């Protein structure tokens, strides 16, 4: 087995444990795209885990050395983009996929900027703050995935729509994890939302506040719907198998947001998860989406937009 095949195999193991939903959808890609998506994911997962003190996306703990962790990630990522071996699977995987797919350094830097915010103990003050963070930690990944699927780095509108899908995913994650985040001292809800409801960030995990959290989750899910609709326009420009995979991921993550909205105050009784049967039905719906007429392009008015590529 050559070095690249070994990295793909190990990256596949990482995604199998770190994101069952994305792995499920990734099997719809053609093999070259699937392999590149796994390589990219392994780097993204490592950045998240190192920053949060997690293991494959689970069991986050409060870390005591965030600046050192971020410096490590930046150093190893820089080596990857310079084509230097690091001896670490996620960063060597990034070196391979960055070279093969011509991922621009700015996209990775946009992603790392979100971890820099986390390392500084940042919390959003406004909805725009929230959306810029969602872009950094997830929308920038959407941009890199679009490039992996063949979108040109200067196709600004399609990349914006790829970013929109990542933003939608992160909004769903935030809705699902309001309580578990609060339990480790984090909130990604804008301070002006909290002020309007007269609730403090330190009190979010209290059971008495579940009705208020349900209002927040509903708003997050409604926002995610708007960004997913925009992303659907961009997905229609992709080759069929990539379009199907992206529409499947959109439906799966969309269902998480929908579940949080529907459950109301009960949304945090247990972690929201979809069964394989539910995912299978959503994949079938995504197949129909991908074979249907392209959605009408109504522009992106009212949606947060990333800075021009640099």
PDB file of C-alpha atoms in Angstrom:
ATOM      1  CA  UNK A   1       0.000   0.000   0.000  1.00  0.00           C
ATOM      2  CA  UNK A   2       1.451   3.358  -1.007  1.00  0.00           C
ATOM      3  CA  UNK A   3       1.483   6.451   1.205  1.00  0.00           C
ATOM      4  CA  UNK A   4      -1.583   8.038  -0.363  1.00  0.00           C
ATOM      5  CA  UNK A   5      -3.668   4.868  -0.066  1.00  0.00           C
ATOM      6  CA  UNK A   6      -2.657   4.537   3.574  1.00  0.00           C
ATOM      7  CA  UNK A   7      -3.702   8.125   4.255  1.00  0.00           C
ATOM      8  CA  UNK A   8      -7.056   7.578   2.537  1.00  0.00           C
ATOM      9  CA  UNK A   9      -7.650   4.422   4.568  1.00  0.00           C
ATOM     10  CA  UNK A  10      -6.817   6.123   7.851  1.00  0.00           C
ATOM     11  CA  UNK A  11      -8.854   9.206   6.923  1.00  0.00           C
ATOM     12  CA  UNK A  12     -11.799   6.922   6.190  1.00  0.00           C
ATOM     13  CA  UNK A  13     -11.503   5.518   9.692  1.00  0.00           C
ATOM     14  CA  UNK A  14     -11.446   9.015  11.156  1.00  0.00           C
ATOM     15  CA  UNK A  15     -14.612  10.061   9.349  1.00  0.00           C
ATOM     16  CA  UNK A  16     -16.348   6.796  10.289  1.00  0.00           C
ATOM     17  CA  UNK A  17     -15.967   7.714  13.950  1.00  0.00           C
ATOM     18  CA  UNK A  18     -16.103  11.494  13.726  1.00  0.00           C
ATOM     19  CA  UNK A  19     -19.092  12.108  11.454  1.00  0.00           C
ATOM     20  CA  UNK A  20     -21.357   9.228  10.545  1.00  0.00           C
ATOM     21  CA  UNK A  21     -23.687  11.607   8.685  1.00  0.00           C
ATOM     22  CA  UNK A  22     -20.968  12.976   6.403  1.00  0.00           C
ATOM     23  CA  UNK A  23     -19.458   9.529   5.809  1.00  0.00           C
ATOM     24  CA  UNK A  24     -22.920   8.249   4.888  1.00  0.00           C
ATOM     25  CA  UNK A  25     -23.322  10.993   2.290  1.00  0.00           C
ATOM     26  CA  UNK A  26     -19.711  10.753   1.066  1.00  0.00           C
ATOM     27  CA  UNK A  27     -20.307   7.282  -0.380  1.00  0.00           C
ATOM     28  CA  UNK A  28     -22.406   8.943  -3.077  1.00  0.00           C
ATOM     29  CA  UNK A  29     -19.318  10.668  -4.499  1.00  0.00           C
ATOM     30  CA  UNK A  30     -17.284   9.064  -7.257  1.00  0.00           C
ATOM     31  CA  UNK A  31     -14.189   7.406  -5.802  1.00  0.00           C
ATOM     32  CA  UNK A  32     -11.653  10.174  -6.532  1.00  0.00           C
ATOM     33  CA  UNK A  33     -13.889  12.830  -4.976  1.00  0.00           C
ATOM     34  CA  UNK A  34     -14.753  10.590  -2.034  1.00  0.00           C
ATOM     35  CA  UNK A  35     -11.093   9.987  -1.272  1.00  0.00           C
ATOM     36  CA  UNK A  36     -10.265  13.689  -1.432  1.00  0.00           C
ATOM     37  CA  UNK A  37     -13.242  14.501   0.801  1.00  0.00           C
ATOM     38  CA  UNK A  38     -12.000  12.016   3.413  1.00  0.00           C
ATOM     39  CA  UNK A  39      -8.498  13.469   3.303  1.00  0.00           C
ATOM     40  CA  UNK A  40      -9.864  16.976   3.792  1.00  0.00           C
ATOM     41  CA  UNK A  41     -12.218  15.873   6.546  1.00  0.00           C
ATOM     42  CA  UNK A  42      -9.412  14.262   8.543  1.00  0.00           C
ATOM     43  CA  UNK A  43      -7.606  17.622   8.698  1.00  0.00           C
ATOM     44  CA  UNK A  44     -10.782  19.488   9.677  1.00  0.00           C
ATOM     45  CA  UNK A  45     -11.552  16.900  12.365  1.00  0.00           C
ATOM     46  CA  UNK A  46      -8.032  17.115  13.786  1.00  0.00           C
ATOM     47  CA  UNK A  47      -8.175  20.920  13.969  1.00  0.00           C
ATOM     48  CA  UNK A  48     -11.475  20.736  15.836  1.00  0.00           C
ATOM     49  CA  UNK A  49     -10.373  17.972  18.189  1.00  0.00           C
ATOM     50  CA  UNK A  50      -7.031  19.547  19.044  1.00  0.00           C
ATOM     51  CA  UNK A  51      -8.664  22.906  19.728  1.00  0.00           C
ATOM     52  CA  UNK A  52     -11.504  21.528  21.857  1.00  0.00           C
ATOM     53  CA  UNK A  53      -9.743  18.683  23.631  1.00  0.00           C
ATOM     54  CA  UNK A  54     -12.107  16.233  21.948  1.00  0.00           C
ATOM     55  CA  UNK A  55     -11.743  12.737  20.578  1.00  0.00           C
ATOM     56  CA  UNK A  56     -13.263  12.487  17.092  1.00  0.00           C
ATOM     57  CA  UNK A  57     -15.851  15.136  17.839  1.00  0.00           C
ATOM     58  CA  UNK A  58     -16.961  13.811  21.214  1.00  0.00           C
ATOM     59  CA  UNK A  59     -16.374  14.453  24.921  1.00  0.00           C
ATOM     60  CA  UNK A  60     -15.133  18.026  24.653  1.00  0.00           C
ATOM     61  CA  UNK A  61     -13.394  19.327  27.752  1.00  0.00           C
ATOM     62  CA  UNK A  62     -12.235  22.758  28.801  1.00  0.00           C
ATOM     63  CA  UNK A  63      -8.633  23.157  27.653  1.00  0.00           C
ATOM     64  CA  UNK A  64      -5.966  25.077  29.541  1.00  0.00           C
ATOM     65  CA  UNK A  65      -3.527  25.748  26.707  1.00  0.00           C
ATOM     66  CA  UNK A  66      -5.642  27.008  23.742  1.00  0.00           C
ATOM     67  CA  UNK A  67      -2.967  29.315  22.317  1.00  0.00           C
ATOM     68  CA  UNK A  68      -0.395  26.526  22.224  1.00  0.00           C
ATOM     69  CA  UNK A  69      -2.858  24.180  20.545  1.00  0.00           C
ATOM     70  CA  UNK A  70      -3.677  26.758  17.885  1.00  0.00           C
ATOM     71  CA  UNK A  71       0.016  27.459  17.258  1.00  0.00           C
ATOM     72  CA  UNK A  72       0.580  23.723  16.763  1.00  0.00           C
ATOM     73  CA  UNK A  73      -2.269  23.506  14.242  1.00  0.00           C
ATOM     74  CA  UNK A  74      -1.025  26.533  12.311  1.00  0.00           C
ATOM     75  CA  UNK A  75       2.530  25.206  12.216  1.00  0.00           C
ATOM     76  CA  UNK A  76       1.526  21.758  10.958  1.00  0.00           C
ATOM     77  CA  UNK A  77      -0.925  23.224   8.438  1.00  0.00           C
ATOM     78  CA  UNK A  78       1.790  25.524   7.089  1.00  0.00           C
ATOM     79  CA  UNK A  79       4.043  22.494   6.637  1.00  0.00           C
ATOM     80  CA  UNK A  80       1.236  20.695   4.808  1.00  0.00           C
ATOM     81  CA  UNK A  81       0.759  23.551   2.335  1.00  0.00           C
ATOM     82  CA  UNK A  82       4.509  23.647   1.782  1.00  0.00           C
ATOM     83  CA  UNK A  83       4.397  19.954   0.897  1.00  0.00           C
ATOM     84  CA  UNK A  84       6.438  18.912   3.932  1.00  0.00           C
ATOM     85  CA  UNK A  85       5.774  15.626   5.698  1.00  0.00           C
ATOM     86  CA  UNK A  86       4.599  16.029   9.295  1.00  0.00           C
ATOM     87  CA  UNK A  87       4.279  12.390  10.308  1.00  0.00           C
ATOM     88  CA  UNK A  88       0.695  13.135  11.379  1.00  0.00           C
ATOM     89  CA  UNK A  89      -2.070  11.606   9.261  1.00  0.00           C
ATOM     90  CA  UNK A  90      -4.495  14.583   9.196  1.00  0.00           C
ATOM     91  CA  UNK A  91      -1.846  17.106   8.193  1.00  0.00           C
ATOM     92  CA  UNK A  92      -0.187  14.808   5.663  1.00  0.00           C
ATOM     93  CA  UNK A  93      -3.692  14.164   4.295  1.00  0.00           C
ATOM     94  CA  UNK A  94      -4.181  17.903   3.873  1.00  0.00           C
ATOM     95  CA  UNK A  95      -0.880  18.141   2.017  1.00  0.00           C
ATOM     96  CA  UNK A  96      -2.106  15.540  -0.473  1.00  0.00           C
ATOM     97  CA  UNK A  97      -5.580  16.964  -1.064  1.00  0.00           C
ATOM     98  CA  UNK A  98      -4.373  20.577  -1.193  1.00  0.00           C
ATOM     99  CA  UNK A  99      -1.954  19.659  -3.957  1.00  0.00           C
ATOM    100  CA  UNK A 100      -4.360  17.438  -5.888  1.00  0.00           C
ATOM    101  CA  UNK A 101      -7.396  19.744  -5.719  1.00  0.00           C
ATOM    102  CA  UNK A 102      -5.487  23.056  -5.716  1.00  0.00           C
ATOM    103  CA  UNK A 103      -7.088  24.193  -2.473  1.00  0.00           C
ATOM    104  CA  UNK A 104      -5.989  27.800  -1.881  1.00  0.00           C
ATOM    105  CA  UNK A 105      -4.254  28.621   1.367  1.00  0.00           C
ATOM    106  CA  UNK A 106      -6.744  31.414   2.128  1.00  0.00           C
ATOM    107  CA  UNK A 107      -9.570  28.888   2.486  1.00  0.00           C
ATOM    108  CA  UNK A 108      -7.671  26.936   5.139  1.00  0.00           C
ATOM    109  CA  UNK A 109      -6.748  30.186   6.874  1.00  0.00           C
ATOM    110  CA  UNK A 110     -10.401  31.213   6.953  1.00  0.00           C
ATOM    111  CA  UNK A 111     -11.171  27.927   8.698  1.00  0.00           C
ATOM    112  CA  UNK A 112      -8.381  28.338  11.235  1.00  0.00           C
ATOM    113  CA  UNK A 113      -9.650  31.828  12.082  1.00  0.00           C
ATOM    114  CA  UNK A 114     -12.666  30.200  13.730  1.00  0.00           C
ATOM    115  CA  UNK A 115     -10.443  28.123  15.980  1.00  0.00           C
ATOM    116  CA  UNK A 116      -8.519  31.278  16.839  1.00  0.00           C
ATOM    117  CA  UNK A 117     -11.762  32.779  18.083  1.00  0.00           C
ATOM    118  CA  UNK A 118     -12.450  29.697  20.184  1.00  0.00           C
ATOM    119  CA  UNK A 119      -8.934  29.797  21.613  1.00  0.00           C
ATOM    120  CA  UNK A 120      -9.508  33.396  22.700  1.00  0.00           C
ATOM    121  CA  UNK A 121     -12.753  32.499  24.491  1.00  0.00           C
ATOM    122  CA  UNK A 122     -14.753  34.530  21.964  1.00  0.00           C
ATOM    123  CA  UNK A 123     -18.553  34.642  22.007  1.00  0.00           C
ATOM    124  CA  UNK A 124     -20.797  36.371  19.442  1.00  0.00           C
ATOM    125  CA  UNK A 125     -22.362  39.692  20.315  1.00  0.00           C
ATOM    126  CA  UNK A 126     -24.645  39.937  17.263  1.00  0.00           C
ATOM    127  CA  UNK A 127     -26.210  37.715  14.643  1.00  0.00           C
ATOM    128  CA  UNK A 128     -23.583  38.861  12.133  1.00  0.00           C
ATOM    129  CA  UNK A 129     -20.897  37.708  14.571  1.00  0.00           C
ATOM    130  CA  UNK A 130     -22.579  34.320  14.764  1.00  0.00           C
ATOM    131  CA  UNK A 131     -22.771  33.983  10.985  1.00  0.00           C
ATOM    132  CA  UNK A 132     -19.156  34.989  10.436  1.00  0.00           C
ATOM    133  CA  UNK A 133     -18.128  32.332  12.949  1.00  0.00           C
ATOM    134  CA  UNK A 134     -20.332  29.740  11.236  1.00  0.00           C
ATOM    135  CA  UNK A 135     -18.576  30.599   7.990  1.00  0.00           C
ATOM    136  CA  UNK A 136     -15.145  30.155   9.529  1.00  0.00           C
ATOM    137  CA  UNK A 137     -15.743  26.825  11.243  1.00  0.00           C
ATOM    138  CA  UNK A 138     -18.029  25.253   8.620  1.00  0.00           C
ATOM    139  CA  UNK A 139     -18.635  27.501   5.616  1.00  0.00           C
ATOM    140  CA  UNK A 140     -14.931  27.587   4.774  1.00  0.00           C
ATOM    141  CA  UNK A 141     -15.010  23.790   4.758  1.00  0.00           C
ATOM    142  CA  UNK A 142     -17.875  24.016   2.279  1.00  0.00           C
ATOM    143  CA  UNK A 143     -15.692  26.237   0.102  1.00  0.00           C
ATOM    144  CA  UNK A 144     -12.820  23.729   0.216  1.00  0.00           C
ATOM    145  CA  UNK A 145     -15.197  20.847  -0.510  1.00  0.00           C
ATOM    146  CA  UNK A 146     -16.585  22.721  -3.529  1.00  0.00           C
ATOM    147  CA  UNK A 147     -13.044  23.107  -4.854  1.00  0.00           C
ATOM    148  CA  UNK A 148     -12.450  19.391  -4.264  1.00  0.00           C
ATOM    149  CA  UNK A 149     -15.547  18.777  -6.421  1.00  0.00           C
ATOM    150  CA  UNK A 150     -14.125  20.878  -9.230  1.00  0.00           C
ATOM    151  CA  UNK A 151     -15.474  24.384  -8.596  1.00  0.00           C
ATOM    152  CA  UNK A 152     -12.918  27.002  -9.651  1.00  0.00           C
ATOM    153  CA  UNK A 153     -11.417  29.075  -6.820  1.00  0.00           C
ATOM    154  CA  UNK A 154     -12.535  32.275  -8.593  1.00  0.00           C
ATOM    155  CA  UNK A 155     -16.188  31.177  -9.027  1.00  0.00           C
ATOM    156  CA  UNK A 156     -17.353  33.485  -6.267  1.00  0.00           C
ATOM    157  CA  UNK A 157     -21.094  32.849  -6.463  1.00  0.00           C
ATOM    158  CA  UNK A 158     -20.814  29.060  -6.354  1.00  0.00           C
ATOM    159  CA  UNK A 159     -18.286  29.253  -3.522  1.00  0.00           C
ATOM    160  CA  UNK A 160     -20.617  31.579  -1.610  1.00  0.00           C
ATOM    161  CA  UNK A 161     -23.362  28.998  -1.939  1.00  0.00           C
ATOM    162  CA  UNK A 162     -21.003  26.257  -0.786  1.00  0.00           C
ATOM    163  CA  UNK A 163     -20.248  28.442   2.225  1.00  0.00           C
ATOM    164  CA  UNK A 164     -23.982  28.831   2.771  1.00  0.00           C
ATOM    165  CA  UNK A 165     -24.364  25.078   3.168  1.00  0.00           C
ATOM    166  CA  UNK A 166     -21.613  24.963   5.763  1.00  0.00           C
ATOM    167  CA  UNK A 167     -23.245  27.848   7.607  1.00  0.00           C
ATOM    168  CA  UNK A 168     -26.542  25.936   7.588  1.00  0.00           C
ATOM    169  CA  UNK A 169     -24.803  22.854   8.990  1.00  0.00           C
ATOM    170  CA  UNK A 170     -23.231  24.856  11.810  1.00  0.00           C
ATOM    171  CA  UNK A 171     -26.502  26.553  12.695  1.00  0.00           C
ATOM    172  CA  UNK A 172     -28.033  23.074  13.027  1.00  0.00           C
ATOM    173  CA  UNK A 173     -25.140  21.946  15.212  1.00  0.00           C
ATOM    174  CA  UNK A 174     -25.476  24.992  17.451  1.00  0.00           C
ATOM    175  CA  UNK A 175     -29.212  24.376  17.899  1.00  0.00           C
ATOM    176  CA  UNK A 176     -28.607  20.728  18.762  1.00  0.00           C
ATOM    177  CA  UNK A 177     -25.742  21.449  21.193  1.00  0.00           C
ATOM    178  CA  UNK A 178     -26.881  24.563  23.087  1.00  0.00           C
ATOM    179  CA  UNK A 179     -26.978  22.707  26.402  1.00  0.00           C
ATOM    180  CA  UNK A 180     -23.819  20.587  26.064  1.00  0.00           C
ATOM    181  CA  UNK A 181     -21.888  23.665  24.943  1.00  0.00           C
ATOM    182  CA  UNK A 182     -23.193  25.642  27.907  1.00  0.00           C
ATOM    183  CA  UNK A 183     -22.120  22.865  30.263  1.00  0.00           C
ATOM    184  CA  UNK A 184     -18.482  23.407  29.252  1.00  0.00           C
ATOM    185  CA  UNK A 185     -18.760  27.178  29.453  1.00  0.00           C
ATOM    186  CA  UNK A 186     -19.468  28.008  25.811  1.00  0.00           C
ATOM    187  CA  UNK A 187     -22.296  29.698  24.015  1.00  0.00           C
ATOM    188  CA  UNK A 188     -22.628  30.466  20.341  1.00  0.00           C
ATOM    189  CA  UNK A 189     -25.898  32.337  20.777  1.00  0.00           C
ATOM    190  CA  UNK A 190     -25.492  36.083  20.167  1.00  0.00           C
ATOM    191  CA  UNK A 191     -25.417  38.204  23.278  1.00  0.00           C
ATOM    192  CA  UNK A 192     -28.140  40.463  21.907  1.00  0.00           C
ATOM    193  CA  UNK A 193     -30.456  37.415  21.634  1.00  0.00           C
ATOM    194  CA  UNK A 194     -29.743  36.566  25.266  1.00  0.00           C
ATOM    195  CA  UNK A 195     -30.296  40.167  26.360  1.00  0.00           C
ATOM    196  CA  UNK A 196     -33.641  40.304  24.567  1.00  0.00           C
ATOM    197  CA  UNK A 197     -34.818  37.247  26.515  1.00  0.00           C
ATOM    198  CA  UNK A 198     -33.249  38.327  29.807  1.00  0.00           C
ATOM    199  CA  UNK A 199     -31.159  35.184  30.144  1.00  0.00           C
ATOM    200  CA  UNK A 200     -27.487  34.877  30.995  1.00  0.00           C
ATOM    201  CA  UNK A 201     -25.059  32.595  29.194  1.00  0.00           C
ATOM    202  CA  UNK A 202     -24.219  30.884  32.494  1.00  0.00           C
ATOM    203  CA  UNK A 203     -27.866  29.865  32.911  1.00  0.00           C
ATOM    204  CA  UNK A 204     -28.496  28.275  29.510  1.00  0.00           C
ATOM    205  CA  UNK A 205     -28.171  24.706  30.766  1.00  0.00           C
ATOM    206  CA  UNK A 206     -30.780  25.147  33.512  1.00  0.00           C
ATOM    207  CA  UNK A 207     -33.891  23.020  32.824  1.00  0.00           C
ATOM    208  CA  UNK A 208     -36.150  25.968  33.659  1.00  0.00           C
ATOM    209  CA  UNK A 209     -34.820  27.804  30.619  1.00  0.00           C
ATOM    210  CA  UNK A 210     -35.715  25.125  28.062  1.00  0.00           C
ATOM    211  CA  UNK A 211     -38.720  27.070  26.655  1.00  0.00           C
ATOM    212  CA  UNK A 212     -36.413  29.997  25.896  1.00  0.00           C
ATOM    213  CA  UNK A 213     -33.851  27.672  24.319  1.00  0.00           C
ATOM    214  CA  UNK A 214     -36.629  26.280  22.129  1.00  0.00           C
ATOM    215  CA  UNK A 215     -37.224  29.799  20.768  1.00  0.00           C
ATOM    216  CA  UNK A 216     -33.536  30.113  19.973  1.00  0.00           C
ATOM    217  CA  UNK A 217     -33.477  26.691  18.293  1.00  0.00           C
ATOM    218  CA  UNK A 218     -36.463  27.583  16.154  1.00  0.00           C
ATOM    219  CA  UNK A 219     -34.770  30.770  14.975  1.00  0.00           C
ATOM    220  CA  UNK A 220     -31.531  28.904  14.234  1.00  0.00           C
ATOM    221  CA  UNK A 221     -33.418  26.246  12.252  1.00  0.00           C
ATOM    222  CA  UNK A 222     -35.303  28.919  10.289  1.00  0.00           C
ATOM    223  CA  UNK A 223     -32.009  30.609   9.440  1.00  0.00           C
ATOM    224  CA  UNK A 224     -30.525  27.264   8.391  1.00  0.00           C
ATOM    225  CA  UNK A 225     -33.437  26.747   5.986  1.00  0.00           C
ATOM    226  CA  UNK A 226     -32.590  29.988   4.170  1.00  0.00           C
ATOM    227  CA  UNK A 227     -28.916  29.084   3.794  1.00  0.00           C
ATOM    228  CA  UNK A 228     -29.740  25.548   2.646  1.00  0.00           C
ATOM    229  CA  UNK A 229     -32.051  26.950  -0.037  1.00  0.00           C
ATOM    230  CA  UNK A 230     -29.212  29.088  -1.371  1.00  0.00           C
ATOM    231  CA  UNK A 231     -26.829  26.139  -1.300  1.00  0.00           C
ATOM    232  CA  UNK A 232     -29.292  24.063  -3.329  1.00  0.00           C
ATOM    233  CA  UNK A 233     -28.845  26.525  -6.213  1.00  0.00           C
ATOM    234  CA  UNK A 234     -25.081  26.039  -6.117  1.00  0.00           C
ATOM    235  CA  UNK A 235     -25.332  22.257  -5.828  1.00  0.00           C
ATOM    236  CA  UNK A 236     -27.244  22.154  -9.119  1.00  0.00           C
ATOM    237  CA  UNK A 237     -24.014  23.259 -10.863  1.00  0.00           C
ATOM    238  CA  UNK A 238     -22.064  20.196  -9.725  1.00  0.00           C
ATOM    239  CA  UNK A 239     -21.643  16.853 -11.521  1.00  0.00           C
ATOM    240  CA  UNK A 240     -24.510  14.483 -10.708  1.00  0.00           C
ATOM    241  CA  UNK A 241     -22.854  12.309  -8.055  1.00  0.00           C
ATOM    242  CA  UNK A 242     -21.413  15.321  -6.252  1.00  0.00           C
ATOM    243  CA  UNK A 243     -24.781  17.064  -6.503  1.00  0.00           C
ATOM    244  CA  UNK A 244     -26.497  14.010  -5.019  1.00  0.00           C
ATOM    245  CA  UNK A 245     -23.994  13.731  -2.167  1.00  0.00           C
ATOM    246  CA  UNK A 246     -24.293  17.407  -1.280  1.00  0.00           C
ATOM    247  CA  UNK A 247     -28.081  17.365  -1.445  1.00  0.00           C
ATOM    248  CA  UNK A 248     -28.070  14.266   0.762  1.00  0.00           C
ATOM    249  CA  UNK A 249     -25.855  15.949   3.346  1.00  0.00           C
ATOM    250  CA  UNK A 250     -28.107  19.010   3.187  1.00  0.00           C
ATOM    251  CA  UNK A 251     -31.197  16.947   3.871  1.00  0.00           C
ATOM    252  CA  UNK A 252     -29.539  15.009   6.707  1.00  0.00           C
ATOM    253  CA  UNK A 253     -28.265  18.099   8.510  1.00  0.00           C
ATOM    254  CA  UNK A 254     -31.500  19.879   7.701  1.00  0.00           C
ATOM    255  CA  UNK A 255     -33.377  17.094   9.454  1.00  0.00           C
ATOM    256  CA  UNK A 256     -31.299  17.691  12.587  1.00  0.00           C
ATOM    257  CA  UNK A 257     -32.326  21.349  12.609  1.00  0.00           C
ATOM    258  CA  UNK A 258     -35.929  20.390  11.906  1.00  0.00           C
ATOM    259  CA  UNK A 259     -35.890  17.868  14.759  1.00  0.00           C
ATOM    260  CA  UNK A 260     -34.593  20.516  17.169  1.00  0.00           C
ATOM    261  CA  UNK A 261     -37.366  22.874  16.046  1.00  0.00           C
ATOM    262  CA  UNK A 262     -40.072  20.211  16.351  1.00  0.00           C
ATOM    263  CA  UNK A 263     -39.020  18.912  19.770  1.00  0.00           C
ATOM    264  CA  UNK A 264     -39.171  22.329  21.375  1.00  0.00           C
ATOM    265  CA  UNK A 265     -38.122  22.229  25.051  1.00  0.00           C
ATOM    266  CA  UNK A 266     -37.476  18.457  24.773  1.00  0.00           C
ATOM    267  CA  UNK A 267     -34.753  18.930  22.146  1.00  0.00           C
ATOM    268  CA  UNK A 268     -31.972  18.507  24.709  1.00  0.00           C
ATOM    269  CA  UNK A 269     -33.331  15.522  26.634  1.00  0.00           C
ATOM    270  CA  UNK A 270     -30.941  13.418  24.556  1.00  0.00           C
ATOM    271  CA  UNK A 271     -28.629  14.113  21.653  1.00  0.00           C
ATOM    272  CA  UNK A 272     -30.510  14.381  18.363  1.00  0.00           C
ATOM    273  CA  UNK A 273     -29.413  11.676  15.947  1.00  0.00           C
ATOM    274  CA  UNK A 274     -30.884  10.078  12.830  1.00  0.00           C
ATOM    275  CA  UNK A 275     -31.108   6.340  12.253  1.00  0.00           C
ATOM    276  CA  UNK A 276     -29.613   4.751   9.149  1.00  0.00           C
ATOM    277  CA  UNK A 277     -33.157   4.142   7.924  1.00  0.00           C
ATOM    278  CA  UNK A 278     -33.981   7.830   8.230  1.00  0.00           C
ATOM    279  CA  UNK A 279     -30.764   8.756   6.463  1.00  0.00           C
ATOM    280  CA  UNK A 280     -31.546   6.291   3.687  1.00  0.00           C
ATOM    281  CA  UNK A 281     -34.928   7.892   3.076  1.00  0.00           C
ATOM    282  CA  UNK A 282     -33.312  11.321   2.967  1.00  0.00           C
ATOM    283  CA  UNK A 283     -30.710  10.071   0.476  1.00  0.00           C
ATOM    284  CA  UNK A 284     -33.556   8.879  -1.759  1.00  0.00           C
ATOM    285  CA  UNK A 285     -35.221  12.280  -1.519  1.00  0.00           C
ATOM    286  CA  UNK A 286     -31.878  13.873  -2.384  1.00  0.00           C
ATOM    287  CA  UNK A 287     -31.669  11.645  -5.463  1.00  0.00           C
ATOM    288  CA  UNK A 288     -35.016  13.024  -6.604  1.00  0.00           C
ATOM    289  CA  UNK A 289     -33.843  16.563  -5.801  1.00  0.00           C
ATOM    290  CA  UNK A 290     -30.731  16.015  -7.894  1.00  0.00           C
ATOM    291  CA  UNK A 291     -32.657  14.707 -10.899  1.00  0.00           C
ATOM    292  CA  UNK A 292     -35.273  17.424 -10.851  1.00  0.00           C
ATOM    293  CA  UNK A 293     -35.230  20.833 -12.448  1.00  0.00           C
ATOM    294  CA  UNK A 294     -32.583  23.210 -11.179  1.00  0.00           C
ATOM    295  CA  UNK A 295     -33.991  25.493  -8.460  1.00  0.00           C
ATOM    296  CA  UNK A 296     -34.732  29.083  -9.375  1.00  0.00           C
ATOM    297  CA  UNK A 297     -31.839  31.411  -8.668  1.00  0.00           C
ATOM    298  CA  UNK A 298     -33.354  34.157  -6.559  1.00  0.00           C
ATOM    299  CA  UNK A 299     -30.002  35.574  -5.574  1.00  0.00           C
ATOM    300  CA  UNK A 300     -28.662  35.686  -2.040  1.00  0.00           C
ATOM    301  CA  UNK A 301     -30.316  38.851  -0.782  1.00  0.00           C
ATOM    302  CA  UNK A 302     -30.338  39.065   2.990  1.00  0.00           C
ATOM    303  CA  UNK A 303     -27.738  36.339   3.532  1.00  0.00           C
ATOM    304  CA  UNK A 304     -24.403  36.932   5.218  1.00  0.00           C
ATOM    305  CA  UNK A 305     -21.578  36.888   2.660  1.00  0.00           C
ATOM    306  CA  UNK A 306     -17.913  36.032   3.160  1.00  0.00           C
ATOM    307  CA  UNK A 307     -15.176  38.398   2.085  1.00  0.00           C
ATOM    308  CA  UNK A 308     -13.960  38.203  -1.506  1.00  0.00           C
ATOM    309  CA  UNK A 309     -11.438  35.420  -2.060  1.00  0.00           C
ATOM    310  CA  UNK A 310      -7.872  36.584  -1.598  1.00  0.00           C
TER     311      UNK A 310
END
